[in-house]
Amino acid sequence: MNPATALATVLADELVRCGVTDVVLAPGSRSAPLALAVHAESRLRLHVRIDERSASFLALGLAKRSERPVAVICTSGTAAANFHPAVIEASESGVPLLVLTADRPAELRGTGANQTIDQVKLYGSAVRWYAEIGVPEDRPGQVAYWRSLAGRAYQRALGPTDPGPVHLNVAFREPLIPDGDTTWCESLDGDAGGAWIRARVAPPASALHIPPTRRGVLVVGDGAPGVRRYVAAAGMAGWPVLSEPNGGGRYGDHAVSAYHFLLSDPEFARAHRPDVVVTLGRPGLSRPLMSWLRRADEHIVVASDLTRWPDPTRSATQVAQAVEIPIAAGDDSWLRSWREADHVARDAIDGVLASAGLTEPRLARDLAGLLPNGSLLFCGSSTPIRELDQTMRPRRGLRLMANRGASGIDGLVSTAMGAALAHNGPTYALIGDLTLLHDQNGLVLGPREPRPDLCLVVVNNDGGGIFSLLPQAALEGPFERVFGTPHGVDLGYVAAASGVPHTLVEDIDDLPRAIKGDGLRMVEVRTDRAENAAVHIAMRDAVREAMRARGETA
């Protein structure tokens, strides 16, 4: 057996022993040993994509939804560079990825050899761990080395406190394909007990105990740990819960869903300054919320890894791996005030949306309310997730995901595909037209590839809608060309080019029928950027007017 085949066979087997079930592959020559090994491994579900960027984001979606490491493989050269955006997103959002890049041997590096670049620590600080496997050799001790590396890579990607991407750079010399010989200088088998190594997980640190108070608030952002436990504790303590849609805590009687508009009202924000705020995950969708956090007397950030904690407002007074929220005695006027204000704001928002017709906020609100229990909704990182944050009512039975680590729009179609393939139930994605166009290759599926049950709901406002809500919109001269970026693409033809069924929705009442079905399909909803900006202003003004009227009549 040639060394390249031996190494690839052992790596595939050890990754399966560790717990890997899915591998994503982009085709190439130098990665042939790995490609053949994972193709022959019946215990793996293989996904093949022609575009490395699409492949890596597909792996990201699979790992994000399944919450376990997924391997992604490519050949040498710029193929490996195309993994970099997904590696960054995985790093920032704590998603376990095993990145295996094939490489040329040392004697070909720096010589101008074809398809050879410097891949050593290619992803810099974006990976949790890097290893240069080295060219395999036919000598005793190699199998233990390879299995140990694979096991260490799996455990480091998984965490336990700081999951993220791991990079294995695998150098191969030719021959790259099996030579028909099955002999090797030692057994290729692993130990009978399973994976080669098992990392011992340290017991969790003792929790930080907070003094009892009724004037507390739980804030839940992206990637939050232990959400259900903390939401239950906040409920018993009489705290309101301000959860971003992708935080997973927007449900139950204590959920305040209109906090973006409430906290943009200076009078409400001043009157509702808490004694303590506990933050889970990384919030970042609402500027009023972020400004309000800076004014909290006590701001406790819960982070599983005490070397990497989110605190973009620089307002954290304590950081802990766990927090105990005690039950506080006293009246419920604090929570009642938040809930009553939320009902007033919610009615004002719904009133604006009812009269505005087919708009992006209305689409987001209605879609989130329509989806059946057990569904997954993947959200675009720019406007769609913000529309949901501002309009989605509290509900159970719906899981929301978004790539909010680096918050880019790249690779989102592929990420949604991966999430759908890992989700046990129907999956929907709410994304923008530029996001779709940025990852058109994500729609390309070979005839033998696993196909997701995924409905892509695409908001087509012919450009970058988020900029119409930002100060750049006031720059009338250059705005449309350099920020609005109209494209004029007929998305029906984009869908047709990939064989994806396409439906155009022109009336919001047609949405329930349009999203029905199964398999991969696209629903296009056309909106106007200027009208959308006007609706956002109208919602803000309506909430403020309703709050003033509430104050006058209270």
Coordinates of C-alpha atoms in Angstrom, one line a residue:
M1 CA 0.0 0.0 0.0
N2 CA 1.4 3.4 -0.9
P3 CA 1.8 5.9 2.0
A4 CA -0.8 8.4 0.8
T5 CA -3.5 5.7 0.7
A6 CA -2.5 4.4 4.1
L7 CA -2.7 7.8 5.8
A8 CA -6.0 8.7 4.2
T9 CA -7.6 5.3 5.1
V10 CA -6.5 5.7 8.8
L11 CA -7.7 9.3 9.0
A12 CA -11.1 8.4 7.7
D13 CA -11.5 5.5 10.1
E14 CA -10.3 7.5 13.1
L15 CA -12.6 10.4 12.4
V16 CA -15.5 8.0 12.2
R17 CA -14.4 6.4 15.5
C18 CA -14.4 9.9 17.1
G19 CA -17.9 10.6 16.0
V20 CA -17.8 12.3 12.6
T21 CA -20.8 11.3 10.4
D22 CA -20.6 13.9 7.6
V23 CA -17.8 14.9 5.3
V24 CA -17.9 17.6 2.6
L25 CA -15.5 17.3 -0.3
A26 CA -14.5 19.7 -3.1
P27 CA -12.8 17.8 -6.0
G28 CA -9.1 18.0 -6.7
S29 CA -6.1 15.9 -7.6
R30 CA -3.7 16.3 -4.6
S31 CA -6.6 15.5 -2.3
A32 CA -7.4 12.2 -4.2
P33 CA -6.3 9.9 -1.3
L34 CA -8.7 11.6 1.1
A35 CA -11.5 11.7 -1.5
L36 CA -11.2 8.0 -2.2
A37 CA -11.0 7.1 1.5
V38 CA -14.1 9.0 2.6
H39 CA -16.0 7.7 -0.5
A40 CA -15.2 4.2 0.5
E41 CA -16.1 4.7 4.1
S42 CA -19.7 3.5 4.4
R43 CA -20.2 5.0 7.8
L44 CA -19.9 8.5 6.5
R45 CA -22.4 10.6 4.7
L46 CA -20.5 12.3 1.8
H47 CA -21.4 15.6 0.3
V48 CA -19.6 16.8 -2.9
R49 CA -19.5 20.4 -4.0
I50 CA -17.7 21.9 -7.0
D51 CA -16.9 25.2 -5.3
E52 CA -14.7 25.2 -2.2
R53 CA -16.4 28.2 -0.6
S54 CA -19.8 26.5 -1.0
A55 CA -18.4 23.3 0.4
S56 CA -17.0 24.9 3.5
F57 CA -20.1 26.8 4.3
L58 CA -22.2 23.6 3.7
A59 CA -19.9 22.0 6.3
L60 CA -20.5 25.0 8.6
G61 CA -24.3 24.6 8.3
L62 CA -24.1 20.9 9.0
A63 CA -21.8 21.4 12.1
K64 CA -23.8 24.4 13.4
R65 CA -27.1 22.5 13.4
S66 CA -25.8 19.1 14.5
E67 CA -23.4 20.7 17.1
R68 CA -20.7 18.2 16.3
P69 CA -17.6 18.3 14.1
V70 CA -17.9 18.0 10.4
A71 CA -14.9 17.5 8.1
V72 CA -14.3 19.4 4.9
I73 CA -11.7 18.5 2.4
C74 CA -10.0 20.3 -0.5
T75 CA -6.9 20.1 -2.7
S76 CA -3.9 22.4 -2.5
G77 CA -3.5 26.0 -3.6
T78 CA -6.2 28.6 -3.8
A79 CA -8.8 25.8 -3.1
A80 CA -7.7 26.0 0.5
A81 CA -7.8 29.8 0.5
N82 CA -11.5 29.6 -0.5
F83 CA -12.2 27.9 2.9
H84 CA -11.1 31.0 4.8
P85 CA -14.4 32.9 5.1
A86 CA -16.2 29.8 6.5
V87 CA -13.3 29.2 8.9
I88 CA -13.6 32.7 10.2
E89 CA -17.3 32.4 10.7
A90 CA -16.8 29.1 12.4
S91 CA -14.2 30.6 14.7
E92 CA -16.3 33.7 15.6
S93 CA -19.5 31.6 16.2
G94 CA -17.9 28.6 17.9
V95 CA -18.7 26.0 15.3
P96 CA -16.6 22.8 15.3
L97 CA -15.1 22.3 11.8
L98 CA -12.3 19.9 10.8
V99 CA -10.6 21.5 7.9
L100 CA -8.4 19.0 5.9
T101 CA -6.3 20.7 3.2
A102 CA -4.2 18.5 0.9
D103 CA -0.7 20.0 0.2
R104 CA 2.4 19.4 -1.8
P105 CA 5.4 17.9 -0.1
A106 CA 8.2 20.1 1.3
E107 CA 10.5 19.6 -1.7
L108 CA 7.9 21.3 -4.0
R109 CA 7.2 24.3 -1.8
G110 CA 8.8 27.6 -2.8
T111 CA 9.8 26.3 -6.2
G112 CA 7.0 27.5 -8.4
A113 CA 5.5 24.0 -8.5
N114 CA 2.0 23.9 -9.9
Q115 CA -0.8 24.7 -7.5
T116 CA 1.5 25.1 -4.6
I117 CA 1.2 28.0 -2.1
D118 CA 2.2 28.5 1.5
Q119 CA -0.5 26.6 3.4
V120 CA 1.3 26.5 6.8
K121 CA -1.0 28.1 9.3
L122 CA -3.0 29.5 6.4
Y123 CA -5.9 30.5 8.5
G124 CA -3.8 32.2 11.2
S125 CA -5.6 32.8 14.5
A126 CA -9.0 31.8 13.1
V127 CA -8.4 28.2 14.0
R128 CA -8.3 26.7 17.5
W129 CA -5.4 24.4 16.6
Y130 CA -3.2 23.7 13.6
A131 CA -1.1 20.6 12.7
E132 CA 1.2 19.9 9.8
I133 CA 0.8 16.1 9.4
G134 CA 3.8 15.7 7.2
V135 CA 4.4 13.4 4.3
P136 CA 3.4 9.8 5.3
E137 CA 6.2 7.2 5.3
D138 CA 6.1 3.4 5.3
R139 CA 7.6 2.8 8.8
P140 CA 6.4 1.7 12.2
G141 CA 4.8 4.3 14.5
Q142 CA 3.0 6.2 11.7
V143 CA -0.5 4.8 12.5
A144 CA -0.3 5.8 16.1
Y145 CA 0.8 9.3 15.1
W146 CA -2.0 9.7 12.5
R147 CA -4.7 8.4 14.8
S148 CA -3.5 10.5 17.7
L149 CA -3.6 13.7 15.5
A150 CA -7.1 12.9 14.2
G151 CA -8.4 12.3 17.8
R152 CA -6.8 15.4 19.1
A153 CA -8.2 17.5 16.2
Y154 CA -11.7 16.2 16.8
Q155 CA -11.6 16.8 20.6
R156 CA -10.1 20.3 20.1
A157 CA -12.8 21.2 17.5
L158 CA -15.5 20.0 19.8
G159 CA -14.4 22.0 22.8
P160 CA -15.5 21.3 25.5
T161 CA -15.5 25.0 26.4
D162 CA -14.3 26.7 23.2
P163 CA -15.5 24.8 20.1
G164 CA -14.3 26.0 16.7
P165 CA -12.3 25.1 13.5
V166 CA -9.2 23.0 13.5
H167 CA -6.8 22.8 10.5
L168 CA -4.9 19.7 9.4
N169 CA -2.6 20.3 6.5
V170 CA -1.9 17.0 4.8
A171 CA 1.1 16.7 2.5
F172 CA 1.0 13.8 -0.1
R173 CA 3.6 12.5 -2.5
E174 CA 2.6 10.6 -5.5
P175 CA 1.3 8.0 -6.1
L176 CA -2.1 9.5 -5.0
I177 CA -4.4 6.5 -5.8
P178 CA -4.3 2.9 -4.6
D179 CA -1.7 0.7 -6.3
G180 CA -3.5 -2.6 -5.6
D181 CA -1.1 -3.6 -2.8
T182 CA -2.8 -3.9 0.6
T183 CA 0.3 -4.7 2.7
W184 CA 1.8 -2.2 5.3
C185 CA 4.6 -2.5 7.8
E186 CA 2.2 -2.5 10.7
S187 CA -1.5 -2.9 11.3
L188 CA -3.7 0.0 10.2
D189 CA -6.4 -0.8 12.7
G190 CA -7.1 1.3 15.7
D191 CA -7.5 0.2 19.3
A192 CA -10.4 -2.1 20.1
G193 CA -11.9 0.4 22.5
G194 CA -12.9 2.9 19.9
A195 CA -11.2 6.3 19.2
W196 CA -7.5 6.5 19.7
I197 CA -7.7 9.1 22.5
R198 CA -10.4 10.5 24.6
A199 CA -10.0 13.9 26.2
R200 CA -11.2 14.2 29.8
V201 CA -13.7 17.0 30.3
A202 CA -13.2 18.9 33.5
P203 CA -16.2 19.4 35.7
P204 CA -17.9 22.9 35.3
A205 CA -16.8 25.6 37.6
S206 CA -19.0 26.7 40.4
A207 CA -21.7 29.2 39.4
L208 CA -21.7 32.8 40.4
H209 CA -24.5 33.6 42.8
I210 CA -26.4 36.9 42.2
P211 CA -28.1 38.6 45.1
P212 CA -31.9 38.4 44.8
T213 CA -33.5 41.2 42.9
R214 CA -36.7 41.8 41.0
R215 CA -35.1 44.4 38.8
G216 CA -33.1 42.1 36.7
V217 CA -33.1 41.4 33.0
L218 CA -31.9 38.4 31.0
V219 CA -30.5 39.2 27.5
V220 CA -30.0 36.4 25.1
G221 CA -27.9 36.7 21.9
D222 CA -26.4 34.4 19.3
G223 CA -24.7 31.2 20.4
A224 CA -26.1 31.4 23.9
P225 CA -25.4 28.4 26.2
G226 CA -28.0 26.8 28.5
V227 CA -30.8 29.0 27.3
R228 CA -33.8 27.0 28.6
R229 CA -32.3 26.7 32.1
Y230 CA -31.6 30.5 32.3
V231 CA -35.0 31.4 30.8
A232 CA -36.7 29.2 33.4
A233 CA -34.7 30.8 36.2
A234 CA -35.4 34.3 34.9
G235 CA -39.1 33.4 34.9
M236 CA -39.0 32.3 38.6
A237 CA -37.1 35.5 39.5
G238 CA -39.6 37.8 37.8
W239 CA -37.2 39.0 35.2
P240 CA -38.1 40.0 31.6
V241 CA -36.2 38.1 28.8
L242 CA -34.9 40.1 25.9
S243 CA -33.9 37.5 23.3
E244 CA -32.7 37.9 19.8
P245 CA -34.6 35.4 17.5
N246 CA -31.5 33.3 16.9
G247 CA -30.7 33.3 20.7
G248 CA -33.4 30.7 21.3
G249 CA -35.1 32.5 24.3
R250 CA -38.0 34.3 22.6
Y251 CA -40.8 32.3 24.1
G252 CA -43.1 32.2 27.1
D253 CA -44.8 34.9 29.2
H254 CA -41.6 36.7 30.1
A255 CA -40.4 37.3 26.6
V256 CA -40.3 41.0 25.6
S257 CA -40.2 41.0 21.8
A258 CA -40.5 44.7 21.1
Y259 CA -37.4 45.7 23.1
H260 CA -35.7 47.3 20.1
F261 CA -38.4 50.0 19.9
L262 CA -39.0 50.3 23.6
L263 CA -35.3 50.9 24.4
S264 CA -35.1 53.4 21.5
D265 CA -37.5 55.5 23.6
P266 CA -35.3 57.5 26.0
E267 CA -38.0 57.9 28.6
F268 CA -38.7 54.1 28.7
A269 CA -35.0 53.3 28.8
R270 CA -34.3 55.6 31.7
A271 CA -37.3 54.4 33.7
H272 CA -36.3 50.7 33.2
R273 CA -32.6 50.8 34.2
P274 CA -32.1 47.4 35.9
D275 CA -30.1 46.5 39.0
V276 CA -28.4 43.7 37.0
V277 CA -28.3 42.3 33.5
V278 CA -27.2 38.8 32.7
T279 CA -26.1 38.3 29.1
L280 CA -26.0 34.9 27.3
G281 CA -24.3 34.6 24.0
R282 CA -23.4 37.6 21.8
P283 CA -26.2 40.2 21.2
G284 CA -25.6 42.7 18.5
L285 CA -28.7 43.2 16.4
S286 CA -30.2 46.2 18.2
R287 CA -28.3 49.4 18.7
P288 CA -30.8 50.7 21.3
L289 CA -30.2 47.5 23.3
M290 CA -26.4 47.8 23.1
S291 CA -26.6 51.4 24.2
W292 CA -28.9 50.4 27.1
L293 CA -26.5 47.7 28.3
R294 CA -23.8 50.4 28.9
R295 CA -26.0 52.0 31.5
A296 CA -26.7 48.9 33.6
D297 CA -25.3 49.1 37.1
E298 CA -24.2 45.4 37.0
H299 CA -23.7 43.6 33.7
I300 CA -22.7 39.9 34.1
V301 CA -21.6 38.0 30.9
V302 CA -21.9 34.2 30.9
A303 CA -19.2 32.6 28.8
S304 CA -18.2 28.9 28.8
D305 CA -14.6 29.9 28.0
L306 CA -13.1 32.5 30.2
T307 CA -10.5 33.4 27.7
R308 CA -13.0 34.5 25.0
W309 CA -16.1 36.3 26.3
P310 CA -18.3 38.6 24.3
D311 CA -18.5 42.2 25.5
P312 CA -18.7 44.6 22.5
T313 CA -20.1 47.4 24.7
R314 CA -17.1 47.1 27.2
S315 CA -19.7 47.2 30.0
A316 CA -19.2 43.8 31.6
T317 CA -18.7 44.1 35.4
Q318 CA -18.3 40.3 35.9
V319 CA -17.7 37.3 33.6
A320 CA -18.6 33.8 34.8
Q321 CA -19.0 30.3 33.3
A322 CA -22.3 29.9 35.0
V323 CA -24.7 32.1 37.0
E324 CA -27.4 31.3 39.6
I325 CA -30.4 33.6 39.3
P326 CA -32.2 33.3 42.7
I327 CA -35.9 33.7 43.2
A328 CA -36.6 37.2 44.6
A329 CA -39.5 38.1 46.9
G330 CA -41.5 41.2 46.3
D331 CA -44.1 42.6 44.0
D332 CA -44.2 42.1 40.2
S333 CA -44.4 45.7 39.1
W334 CA -41.0 45.5 37.3
L335 CA -42.0 42.6 35.1
R336 CA -45.6 43.9 34.7
S337 CA -44.3 47.3 33.4
W338 CA -42.1 45.5 30.8
R339 CA -44.9 43.2 29.7
E340 CA -47.5 46.0 29.5
A341 CA -45.2 48.2 27.4
D342 CA -44.4 45.2 25.2
H343 CA -48.1 44.7 24.5
V344 CA -48.6 48.4 23.7
A345 CA -45.6 48.4 21.3
R346 CA -46.6 45.1 19.7
D347 CA -50.1 46.5 18.9
A348 CA -48.6 49.7 17.4
I349 CA -46.2 47.7 15.3
D350 CA -48.9 45.3 14.1
G351 CA -51.1 48.3 13.2
V352 CA -48.4 49.8 10.9
L353 CA -47.7 46.4 9.3
A354 CA -51.4 45.8 8.6
S355 CA -51.7 49.0 6.6
A356 CA -48.4 48.8 4.8
G357 CA -49.1 45.8 2.6
L358 CA -46.2 43.6 1.3
T359 CA -43.2 44.8 3.2
E360 CA -40.1 43.1 4.6
P361 CA -41.0 43.5 8.2
R362 CA -44.5 42.1 7.5
L363 CA -42.9 39.2 5.6
A364 CA -40.5 38.4 8.4
R365 CA -43.3 38.5 11.1
D366 CA -45.8 36.5 9.1
L367 CA -43.2 33.8 8.0
A368 CA -42.0 33.3 11.6
G369 CA -45.6 32.8 12.7
L370 CA -46.6 30.5 9.8
L371 CA -44.0 27.8 10.1
P372 CA -45.0 24.5 11.7
N373 CA -43.6 23.3 15.0
G374 CA -40.3 21.5 14.5
S375 CA -39.2 23.8 11.7
L376 CA -35.8 25.4 11.3
L377 CA -35.6 29.0 10.0
F378 CA -32.2 30.1 8.8
C379 CA -31.9 33.9 8.6
G380 CA -29.8 36.1 6.4
S381 CA -27.1 37.9 8.4
S382 CA -28.0 41.5 7.3
T383 CA -31.6 42.8 7.0
P384 CA -33.6 39.6 7.5
I385 CA -32.4 38.8 11.0
R386 CA -33.0 42.4 12.0
E387 CA -36.5 42.3 10.6
L388 CA -37.2 39.2 12.6
D389 CA -35.7 40.8 15.7
Q390 CA -38.0 43.8 15.4
T391 CA -41.2 42.0 14.4
M392 CA -41.2 38.4 15.4
R393 CA -43.7 37.5 18.2
P394 CA -42.7 35.1 21.0
R395 CA -43.4 31.5 20.1
R396 CA -42.3 27.9 20.8
G397 CA -41.4 25.1 18.4
L398 CA -39.3 27.1 15.9
R399 CA -35.5 27.1 15.9
L400 CA -33.7 30.0 14.3
M401 CA -30.1 30.1 13.1
A402 CA -27.9 32.8 11.5
N403 CA -24.3 33.2 10.7
R404 CA -23.7 36.0 13.2
G405 CA -20.1 35.2 14.1
A406 CA -18.6 37.5 11.4
S407 CA -22.1 38.5 10.1
G408 CA -21.1 38.2 6.4
I409 CA -23.5 37.5 3.6
D410 CA -21.1 35.0 1.9
G411 CA -21.9 31.3 1.8
L412 CA -25.4 31.6 3.3
V413 CA -27.2 29.5 0.7
S414 CA -24.7 26.7 1.3
T415 CA -24.9 27.2 5.1
A416 CA -28.7 26.9 4.9
M417 CA -28.3 23.7 2.8
G418 CA -26.0 22.2 5.4
A419 CA -28.3 23.1 8.3
A420 CA -31.3 21.6 6.4
L421 CA -29.4 18.4 5.8
A422 CA -28.6 18.1 9.6
H423 CA -32.1 19.1 10.7
N424 CA -34.8 16.5 11.4
G425 CA -37.8 18.4 10.0
P426 CA -38.6 21.1 7.4
T427 CA -36.2 24.0 6.9
Y428 CA -36.8 27.5 5.6
A429 CA -34.4 30.3 4.9
L430 CA -35.2 34.0 4.8
I431 CA -32.4 35.7 2.8
G432 CA -31.9 38.7 0.5
D433 CA -31.3 38.9 -3.2
L434 CA -27.6 39.9 -2.9
T435 CA -27.1 37.0 -0.5
L436 CA -28.5 34.6 -3.0
L437 CA -26.5 36.0 -5.9
H438 CA -23.3 35.9 -3.7
D439 CA -23.7 32.2 -3.3
Q440 CA -25.5 31.0 -6.4
N441 CA -23.1 28.0 -6.5
G442 CA -24.8 26.8 -3.4
L443 CA -27.8 25.8 -5.5
V444 CA -25.7 23.4 -7.6
L445 CA -26.3 19.9 -6.5
G446 CA -25.1 16.8 -8.3
P447 CA -27.6 14.1 -9.1
R448 CA -26.1 11.7 -6.4
E449 CA -25.9 14.3 -3.6
P450 CA -28.2 14.2 -0.5
R451 CA -30.9 16.8 -1.1
P452 CA -32.3 19.0 1.6
D453 CA -35.9 19.8 2.4
L454 CA -35.3 23.6 2.2
C455 CA -37.5 26.5 1.1
L456 CA -35.5 29.6 0.2
V457 CA -37.6 32.7 0.8
V458 CA -35.7 35.4 -1.1
V459 CA -36.5 39.1 -0.6
N460 CA -35.7 40.8 -3.9
N461 CA -35.4 44.6 -3.5
D462 CA -32.9 44.8 -6.3
G463 CA -29.9 45.7 -4.2
G464 CA -28.6 46.1 -0.7
G465 CA -31.6 47.0 1.5
I466 CA -29.7 47.4 4.7
F467 CA -28.0 50.5 3.4
S468 CA -31.4 52.3 3.1
L469 CA -31.7 52.1 6.9
L470 CA -28.2 53.5 7.5
P471 CA -26.8 57.1 7.3
Q472 CA -25.4 56.3 3.8
A473 CA -29.0 56.7 2.5
A474 CA -28.7 60.4 2.8
L475 CA -25.9 60.5 0.2
E476 CA -28.3 60.8 -2.8
G477 CA -25.5 61.2 -5.4
P478 CA -23.4 58.1 -5.0
F479 CA -25.8 56.1 -2.9
E480 CA -27.6 54.0 -5.5
R481 CA -24.5 52.9 -7.3
V482 CA -22.0 52.2 -4.5
F483 CA -24.4 51.2 -1.7
G484 CA -27.7 50.3 -3.3
T485 CA -26.0 48.2 -6.0
P486 CA -29.0 47.3 -8.1
H487 CA -28.4 44.2 -10.1
G488 CA -31.4 43.7 -12.4
V489 CA -31.1 39.9 -12.2
D490 CA -34.3 37.8 -12.8
L491 CA -34.1 35.4 -9.9
G492 CA -36.5 33.1 -11.7
Y493 CA -33.7 32.4 -14.3
V494 CA -31.2 31.8 -11.5
A495 CA -33.5 29.2 -10.0
A496 CA -34.2 27.6 -13.4
A497 CA -30.4 27.4 -14.2
S498 CA -30.1 25.0 -11.2
G499 CA -33.4 23.2 -11.7
V500 CA -34.9 24.7 -8.5
P501 CA -38.7 25.3 -8.6
H502 CA -39.5 29.0 -8.3
T503 CA -42.6 30.9 -7.1
L504 CA -43.2 34.6 -7.1
V505 CA -45.3 36.1 -4.3
E506 CA -46.9 39.4 -5.1
D507 CA -49.5 39.5 -2.2
I508 CA -48.7 38.7 1.4
D509 CA -51.8 36.6 1.6
D510 CA -50.3 34.2 -0.9
L511 CA -47.3 33.4 1.3
P512 CA -48.8 30.4 3.2
R513 CA -49.6 28.6 0.0
A514 CA -46.3 29.5 -1.7
I515 CA -44.0 28.0 1.0
K516 CA -45.8 24.7 1.1
G517 CA -44.1 21.7 -0.4
D518 CA -40.9 19.7 0.2
G519 CA -37.5 19.5 -1.3
L520 CA -35.3 22.4 -2.5
R521 CA -37.4 25.3 -3.8
M522 CA -37.4 29.1 -4.0
V523 CA -40.0 31.6 -3.1
E524 CA -39.3 35.2 -4.3
V525 CA -40.9 38.2 -2.7
R526 CA -40.3 41.6 -4.4
T527 CA -40.2 44.7 -2.2
D528 CA -39.1 48.3 -2.5
R529 CA -36.2 49.6 -0.5
A530 CA -37.5 53.1 0.0
E531 CA -40.9 51.8 1.1
N532 CA -39.2 49.5 3.5
A533 CA -37.2 52.3 5.1
A534 CA -40.4 54.3 5.5
V535 CA -42.1 51.4 7.3
H536 CA -39.3 51.2 9.8
I537 CA -39.7 54.9 10.6
A538 CA -43.4 54.5 10.9
M539 CA -43.0 51.6 13.3
R540 CA -40.6 53.5 15.5
D541 CA -42.9 56.6 15.5
A542 CA -46.0 54.5 16.2
V543 CA -44.4 52.9 19.2
R544 CA -43.3 56.2 20.7
E545 CA -46.8 57.7 20.2
A546 CA -48.4 54.7 21.8
M547 CA -46.0 54.9 24.7
R548 CA -46.8 58.6 25.2
A549 CA -50.5 57.9 25.1
R550 CA -50.0 55.1 27.7
G551 CA -48.1 57.5 29.9
E552 CA -50.9 60.1 29.7
T553 CA -53.6 57.7 30.5
A554 CA -51.8 55.7 33.2

